[in-house]
Amino acid sequence: MKNLLVVLMFSSAFLTGLPASANSTVDQLLQTYQQQGAQTVDPEQGKKLWYSKSGDRSCTTCHNSSPDKMGKHARTGKLIKPMASSANPERFQDSKKVEKWFLRNCKWTLGCLCTVQEKANTLSWLNSF
């Protein structure tokens, strides 16, 4: 019983720092990232990462400067549906896809893997639209 109380207190303390979300996959991913070491989720830091440049690339290179608009892959020209959940309800419904694209896009855009904190912040920001 004591362990359950600790878990509930810990969970509610963590969740108070999160934006409201109607997407249980996003909620689960954010909790997973926190369990993996992410601190308080900061959507503003996610926004900063979205616009930050690494060489000649940033997330906006392919995804557009506004996450609620269509993007276009810089190399292939393939259209990319909006990243914002509000503009694309299919976005962030599958945690495996979210992880797959964080892996690919962080490596291609930033030249390294995103930390769990960066993923939590960015996902939180994109889900806030």
Coordinates of C-alpha atoms in Angstrom, one line a residue, residues 16-59:
T16 CA 1.5 18.5 -13.1
G17 CA 4.4 19.7 -15.2
L18 CA 2.9 18.4 -18.4
P19 CA 0.5 20.2 -20.7
A20 CA -3.0 18.9 -21.0
S21 CA -3.2 16.1 -23.5
A22 CA -5.9 14.0 -25.1
N23 CA -3.5 11.6 -26.5
S24 CA -2.7 8.6 -24.3
T25 CA 0.3 7.6 -26.5
V26 CA 1.9 11.0 -25.9
D27 CA 1.2 10.7 -22.2
Q28 CA 2.7 7.2 -22.1
L29 CA 5.8 8.4 -24.0
L30 CA 6.3 11.4 -21.8
Q31 CA 6.1 9.1 -18.7
T32 CA 8.6 6.7 -20.3
Y33 CA 11.0 9.6 -21.0
Q34 CA 10.7 10.7 -17.4
Q35 CA 11.4 7.2 -16.2
Q36 CA 14.5 7.2 -18.4
G37 CA 15.8 10.4 -16.9
A38 CA 13.9 13.4 -18.4
Q39 CA 13.3 16.1 -15.8
T40 CA 10.4 18.5 -15.8
V41 CA 9.0 18.7 -19.4
D42 CA 9.5 22.1 -20.9
P43 CA 7.6 22.7 -24.2
E44 CA 9.5 26.0 -24.7
Q45 CA 12.8 24.0 -24.9
G46 CA 11.1 21.7 -27.4
K47 CA 10.3 24.8 -29.5
K48 CA 13.9 26.0 -29.2
L49 CA 15.1 22.7 -30.4
W50 CA 12.6 22.7 -33.3
Y51 CA 14.0 26.0 -34.6
S52 CA 17.7 25.5 -33.7
K53 CA 20.2 24.9 -36.5
S54 CA 22.8 22.3 -36.8
G55 CA 24.9 23.3 -39.8
D56 CA 22.4 24.1 -42.5
R57 CA 19.6 21.9 -41.0
S58 CA 16.9 22.3 -38.5
C59 CA 13.6 20.5 -38.0

